[in-house]
Amino acid sequence: MKNLFYLLIAVFTLSLTSCSSDDSSTNNDDELYVRFTLNGEQKEYMDPATITSLRRLILGDDMESAEYERISLWMPVVIETGTFTITSDTPTDANLETLYSANIWMGEEVIDASTGTLVITDLDAEYVKGTFSFSGTNDEGTTVVVTNGTFRAYR
């Protein structure tokens, strides 16, 4: 009977050590990031800044590369989950509460998105999370196509 008791304790202990929470590095629920594909090249900016004034800006950048790179995702101050159209409209008093826009900085060039989509998938008191894609061409003729965009930032 004593052996059976020790066997049960051993099995119970083994089962507890076999179970673990998901501590793998693929669980990124606490990371802040902006990730996307720019003209076929993967980009990832960690710890994006969120700046709020008349509009909300989620700003991802790479100040350490040889050529300064930055992505700006603009949205209204008051946000909600849903799918929104990215346009190249100029911000005015009339559209500040509805305008979604984006741009890419590559060195000295700035390319504003002319068309695209921004989807806010998760929103809580502290964080905003979503997806995006857009394209645009600047006055110098530089075209960007941004696909597979995902972000998680402070609200």
PDB file of C-alpha atoms in Angstrom:
ATOM      1  CA  MET A   1       0.000   0.000   0.000  1.00  0.00           C
ATOM      2  CA  LYS A   2       2.901   2.293   0.832  1.00  0.00           C
ATOM      3  CA  ASN A   3       4.443   1.597  -2.607  1.00  0.00           C
ATOM      4  CA  LEU A   4       1.157   2.486  -4.305  1.00  0.00           C
ATOM      5  CA  PHE A   5       1.050   5.759  -2.378  1.00  0.00           C
ATOM      6  CA  TYR A   6       4.616   6.662  -3.460  1.00  0.00           C
ATOM      7  CA  LEU A   7       3.818   5.664  -7.029  1.00  0.00           C
ATOM      8  CA  LEU A   8       0.783   7.975  -7.060  1.00  0.00           C
ATOM      9  CA  ILE A   9       2.866  10.823  -5.603  1.00  0.00           C
ATOM     10  CA  ALA A  10       5.528  10.249  -8.278  1.00  0.00           C
ATOM     11  CA  VAL A  11       2.948  10.233 -11.100  1.00  0.00           C
ATOM     12  CA  PHE A  12       1.274  13.358  -9.720  1.00  0.00           C
ATOM     13  CA  THR A  13       4.623  15.165  -9.394  1.00  0.00           C
ATOM     14  CA  LEU A  14       5.629  14.143 -12.903  1.00  0.00           C
ATOM     15  CA  SER A  15       2.349  15.407 -14.320  1.00  0.00           C
ATOM     16  CA  LEU A  16       2.831  18.787 -12.618  1.00  0.00           C
ATOM     17  CA  THR A  17       6.339  19.198 -13.978  1.00  0.00           C
ATOM     18  CA  SER A  18       5.154  18.234 -17.446  1.00  0.00           C
ATOM     19  CA  CYS A  19       2.646  21.061 -17.496  1.00  0.00           C
ATOM     20  CA  SER A  20       3.872  24.553 -18.110  1.00  0.00           C
ATOM     21  CA  SER A  21       2.456  27.856 -19.112  1.00  0.00           C
ATOM     22  CA  ASP A  22       3.246  29.252 -22.535  1.00  0.00           C
ATOM     23  CA  ASP A  23       6.525  30.994 -21.773  1.00  0.00           C
ATOM     24  CA  SER A  24       7.928  30.596 -25.267  1.00  0.00           C
ATOM     25  CA  SER A  25       9.325  33.553 -27.161  1.00  0.00           C
ATOM     26  CA  THR A  26       6.532  33.223 -29.719  1.00  0.00           C
ATOM     27  CA  ASN A  27       4.029  34.531 -27.176  1.00  0.00           C
ATOM     28  CA  ASN A  28       4.359  38.247 -27.934  1.00  0.00           C
ATOM     29  CA  ASP A  29       1.341  39.570 -26.058  1.00  0.00           C
ATOM     30  CA  ASP A  30       3.478  41.984 -24.059  1.00  0.00           C
ATOM     31  CA  GLU A  31       5.682  43.302 -26.891  1.00  0.00           C
ATOM     32  CA  LEU A  32       5.187  46.676 -28.540  1.00  0.00           C
ATOM     33  CA  TYR A  33       6.010  46.674 -32.247  1.00  0.00           C
ATOM     34  CA  VAL A  34       5.305  47.773 -35.804  1.00  0.00           C
ATOM     35  CA  ARG A  35       6.024  45.030 -38.377  1.00  0.00           C
ATOM     36  CA  PHE A  36       5.415  45.167 -42.119  1.00  0.00           C
ATOM     37  CA  THR A  37       6.742  44.343 -45.558  1.00  0.00           C
ATOM     38  CA  LEU A  38       7.999  47.368 -47.525  1.00  0.00           C
ATOM     39  CA  ASN A  39       8.407  46.733 -51.254  1.00  0.00           C
ATOM     40  CA  GLY A  40       9.098  43.058 -50.479  1.00  0.00           C
ATOM     41  CA  GLU A  41      11.513  43.655 -47.557  1.00  0.00           C
ATOM     42  CA  GLN A  42      10.578  42.751 -43.966  1.00  0.00           C
ATOM     43  CA  LYS A  43      10.741  45.612 -41.446  1.00  0.00           C
ATOM     44  CA  GLU A  44      10.326  45.521 -37.680  1.00  0.00           C
ATOM     45  CA  TYR A  45      10.449  48.471 -35.311  1.00  0.00           C
ATOM     46  CA  MET A  46      10.222  47.645 -31.620  1.00  0.00           C
ATOM     47  CA  ASP A  47       8.761  49.941 -28.956  1.00  0.00           C
ATOM     48  CA  PRO A  48       6.918  52.391 -31.219  1.00  0.00           C
ATOM     49  CA  ALA A  49       6.043  55.789 -29.800  1.00  0.00           C
ATOM     50  CA  THR A  50       2.435  56.906 -29.442  1.00  0.00           C
ATOM     51  CA  ILE A  51       1.958  60.663 -29.642  1.00  0.00           C
ATOM     52  CA  THR A  52      -1.428  62.284 -29.169  1.00  0.00           C
ATOM     53  CA  SER A  53      -2.365  65.881 -29.893  1.00  0.00           C
ATOM     54  CA  LEU A  54      -5.032  66.758 -32.461  1.00  0.00           C
ATOM     55  CA  ARG A  55      -4.535  63.248 -33.884  1.00  0.00           C
ATOM     56  CA  ARG A  56      -3.006  59.999 -32.625  1.00  0.00           C
ATOM     57  CA  LEU A  57       0.332  58.956 -34.155  1.00  0.00           C
ATOM     58  CA  ILE A  58       1.917  55.519 -33.832  1.00  0.00           C
ATOM     59  CA  LEU A  59       5.524  56.011 -34.870  1.00  0.00           C
ATOM     60  CA  GLY A  60       7.955  53.197 -35.603  1.00  0.00           C
ATOM     61  CA  ASP A  61      11.499  54.046 -36.591  1.00  0.00           C
ATOM     62  CA  ASP A  62      15.022  52.757 -37.065  1.00  0.00           C
ATOM     63  CA  MET A  63      17.476  55.456 -36.077  1.00  0.00           C
ATOM     64  CA  GLU A  64      20.387  53.019 -36.129  1.00  0.00           C
ATOM     65  CA  SER A  65      20.332  52.182 -39.842  1.00  0.00           C
ATOM     66  CA  ALA A  66      22.601  53.996 -42.273  1.00  0.00           C
ATOM     67  CA  GLU A  67      19.529  55.670 -43.771  1.00  0.00           C
ATOM     68  CA  TYR A  68      16.849  56.911 -41.368  1.00  0.00           C
ATOM     69  CA  GLU A  69      13.623  54.908 -41.724  1.00  0.00           C
ATOM     70  CA  ARG A  70      10.255  55.653 -40.170  1.00  0.00           C
ATOM     71  CA  ILE A  71       6.619  54.655 -40.518  1.00  0.00           C
ATOM     72  CA  SER A  72       3.786  56.841 -39.254  1.00  0.00           C
ATOM     73  CA  LEU A  73       0.267  55.534 -38.692  1.00  0.00           C
ATOM     74  CA  TRP A  74      -2.150  58.420 -38.103  1.00  0.00           C
ATOM     75  CA  MET A  75      -5.663  58.066 -36.672  1.00  0.00           C
ATOM     76  CA  PRO A  76      -8.223  60.076 -34.709  1.00  0.00           C
ATOM     77  CA  VAL A  77      -7.643  60.645 -30.994  1.00  0.00           C
ATOM     78  CA  VAL A  78     -10.820  58.716 -30.165  1.00  0.00           C
ATOM     79  CA  ILE A  79     -10.450  55.257 -31.699  1.00  0.00           C
ATOM     80  CA  GLU A  80     -12.519  52.099 -31.827  1.00  0.00           C
ATOM     81  CA  THR A  81     -12.159  48.640 -33.300  1.00  0.00           C
ATOM     82  CA  GLY A  82     -13.038  48.309 -36.966  1.00  0.00           C
ATOM     83  CA  THR A  83     -11.747  48.650 -40.516  1.00  0.00           C
ATOM     84  CA  PHE A  84     -10.809  52.124 -41.749  1.00  0.00           C
ATOM     85  CA  THR A  85      -9.697  53.517 -45.100  1.00  0.00           C
ATOM     86  CA  ILE A  86      -6.273  55.162 -45.279  1.00  0.00           C
ATOM     87  CA  THR A  87      -6.312  58.222 -47.554  1.00  0.00           C
ATOM     88  CA  SER A  88      -4.010  61.065 -48.553  1.00  0.00           C
ATOM     89  CA  ASP A  89      -6.530  63.694 -47.442  1.00  0.00           C
ATOM     90  CA  THR A  90      -5.105  66.723 -45.659  1.00  0.00           C
ATOM     91  CA  PRO A  91      -6.112  67.003 -41.996  1.00  0.00           C
ATOM     92  CA  THR A  92      -8.694  69.734 -41.386  1.00  0.00           C
ATOM     93  CA  ASP A  93     -11.009  70.642 -38.524  1.00  0.00           C
ATOM     94  CA  ALA A  94     -13.781  68.851 -40.416  1.00  0.00           C
ATOM     95  CA  ASN A  95     -12.017  65.455 -40.702  1.00  0.00           C
ATOM     96  CA  LEU A  96      -9.802  65.150 -37.597  1.00  0.00           C
ATOM     97  CA  GLU A  97     -12.254  62.701 -36.010  1.00  0.00           C
ATOM     98  CA  THR A  98     -12.453  60.437 -39.068  1.00  0.00           C
ATOM     99  CA  LEU A  99      -9.128  60.681 -40.940  1.00  0.00           C
ATOM    100  CA  TYR A 100      -6.745  57.706 -41.129  1.00  0.00           C
ATOM    101  CA  SER A 101      -3.448  58.224 -42.960  1.00  0.00           C
ATOM    102  CA  ALA A 102       0.085  56.859 -43.097  1.00  0.00           C
ATOM    103  CA  ASN A 103       3.513  57.625 -44.483  1.00  0.00           C
ATOM    104  CA  ILE A 104       6.989  56.179 -44.837  1.00  0.00           C
ATOM    105  CA  TRP A 105      10.255  58.069 -44.434  1.00  0.00           C
ATOM    106  CA  MET A 106      13.275  56.650 -46.244  1.00  0.00           C
ATOM    107  CA  GLY A 107      16.264  58.905 -45.710  1.00  0.00           C
ATOM    108  CA  GLU A 108      15.199  62.347 -46.944  1.00  0.00           C
ATOM    109  CA  GLU A 109      12.171  61.064 -48.867  1.00  0.00           C
ATOM    110  CA  VAL A 110       8.654  61.033 -47.457  1.00  0.00           C
ATOM    111  CA  ILE A 111       5.996  58.953 -49.205  1.00  0.00           C
ATOM    112  CA  ASP A 112       2.397  59.518 -48.129  1.00  0.00           C
ATOM    113  CA  ALA A 113      -0.085  56.685 -48.492  1.00  0.00           C
ATOM    114  CA  SER A 114      -2.650  57.390 -51.190  1.00  0.00           C
ATOM    115  CA  THR A 115      -4.783  54.330 -50.514  1.00  0.00           C
ATOM    116  CA  GLY A 116      -4.908  51.581 -47.938  1.00  0.00           C
ATOM    117  CA  THR A 117      -6.597  49.993 -44.951  1.00  0.00           C
ATOM    118  CA  LEU A 118      -6.008  50.139 -41.205  1.00  0.00           C
ATOM    119  CA  VAL A 119      -7.817  47.614 -39.010  1.00  0.00           C
ATOM    120  CA  ILE A 120      -7.963  48.078 -35.249  1.00  0.00           C
ATOM    121  CA  THR A 121      -8.434  44.555 -33.923  1.00  0.00           C
ATOM    122  CA  ASP A 122      -7.899  44.943 -30.163  1.00  0.00           C
ATOM    123  CA  LEU A 123      -8.325  47.937 -27.938  1.00  0.00           C
ATOM    124  CA  ASP A 124      -8.162  48.298 -24.173  1.00  0.00           C
ATOM    125  CA  ALA A 125      -7.377  51.063 -21.706  1.00  0.00           C
ATOM    126  CA  GLU A 126      -3.622  50.749 -22.283  1.00  0.00           C
ATOM    127  CA  TYR A 127      -2.934  49.237 -25.731  1.00  0.00           C
ATOM    128  CA  VAL A 128      -4.093  49.308 -29.341  1.00  0.00           C
ATOM    129  CA  LYS A 129      -3.395  46.460 -31.760  1.00  0.00           C
ATOM    130  CA  GLY A 130      -4.149  46.068 -35.447  1.00  0.00           C
ATOM    131  CA  THR A 131      -3.144  45.487 -39.038  1.00  0.00           C
ATOM    132  CA  PHE A 132      -2.509  47.744 -42.022  1.00  0.00           C
ATOM    133  CA  SER A 133      -1.542  47.897 -45.674  1.00  0.00           C
ATOM    134  CA  PHE A 134      -1.133  50.848 -48.021  1.00  0.00           C
ATOM    135  CA  SER A 135       0.611  52.202 -51.086  1.00  0.00           C
ATOM    136  CA  GLY A 136       1.670  55.615 -52.289  1.00  0.00           C
ATOM    137  CA  THR A 137       3.974  57.582 -54.584  1.00  0.00           C
ATOM    138  CA  ASN A 138       5.707  60.861 -53.741  1.00  0.00           C
ATOM    139  CA  ASP A 139       6.442  63.850 -56.011  1.00  0.00           C
ATOM    140  CA  GLU A 140       9.872  62.399 -56.897  1.00  0.00           C
ATOM    141  CA  GLY A 141       8.192  59.254 -58.246  1.00  0.00           C
ATOM    142  CA  THR A 142       9.229  56.916 -55.421  1.00  0.00           C
ATOM    143  CA  THR A 143       6.536  54.290 -54.892  1.00  0.00           C
ATOM    144  CA  VAL A 144       6.030  52.214 -51.758  1.00  0.00           C
ATOM    145  CA  VAL A 145       3.838  49.187 -51.223  1.00  0.00           C
ATOM    146  CA  VAL A 146       3.343  48.236 -47.581  1.00  0.00           C
ATOM    147  CA  THR A 147       1.766  44.830 -46.893  1.00  0.00           C
ATOM    148  CA  ASN A 148       1.374  42.435 -43.951  1.00  0.00           C
ATOM    149  CA  GLY A 149       1.486  45.304 -41.467  1.00  0.00           C
ATOM    150  CA  THR A 150       0.817  44.587 -37.803  1.00  0.00           C
ATOM    151  CA  PHE A 151       1.222  46.774 -34.754  1.00  0.00           C
ATOM    152  CA  ARG A 152       0.785  46.823 -31.006  1.00  0.00           C
ATOM    153  CA  ALA A 153       1.413  50.104 -29.230  1.00  0.00           C
ATOM    154  CA  TYR A 154       0.415  52.125 -26.230  1.00  0.00           C
ATOM    155  CA  ARG A 155      -2.943  53.692 -26.717  1.00  0.00           C
TER     156      ARG A 155
END
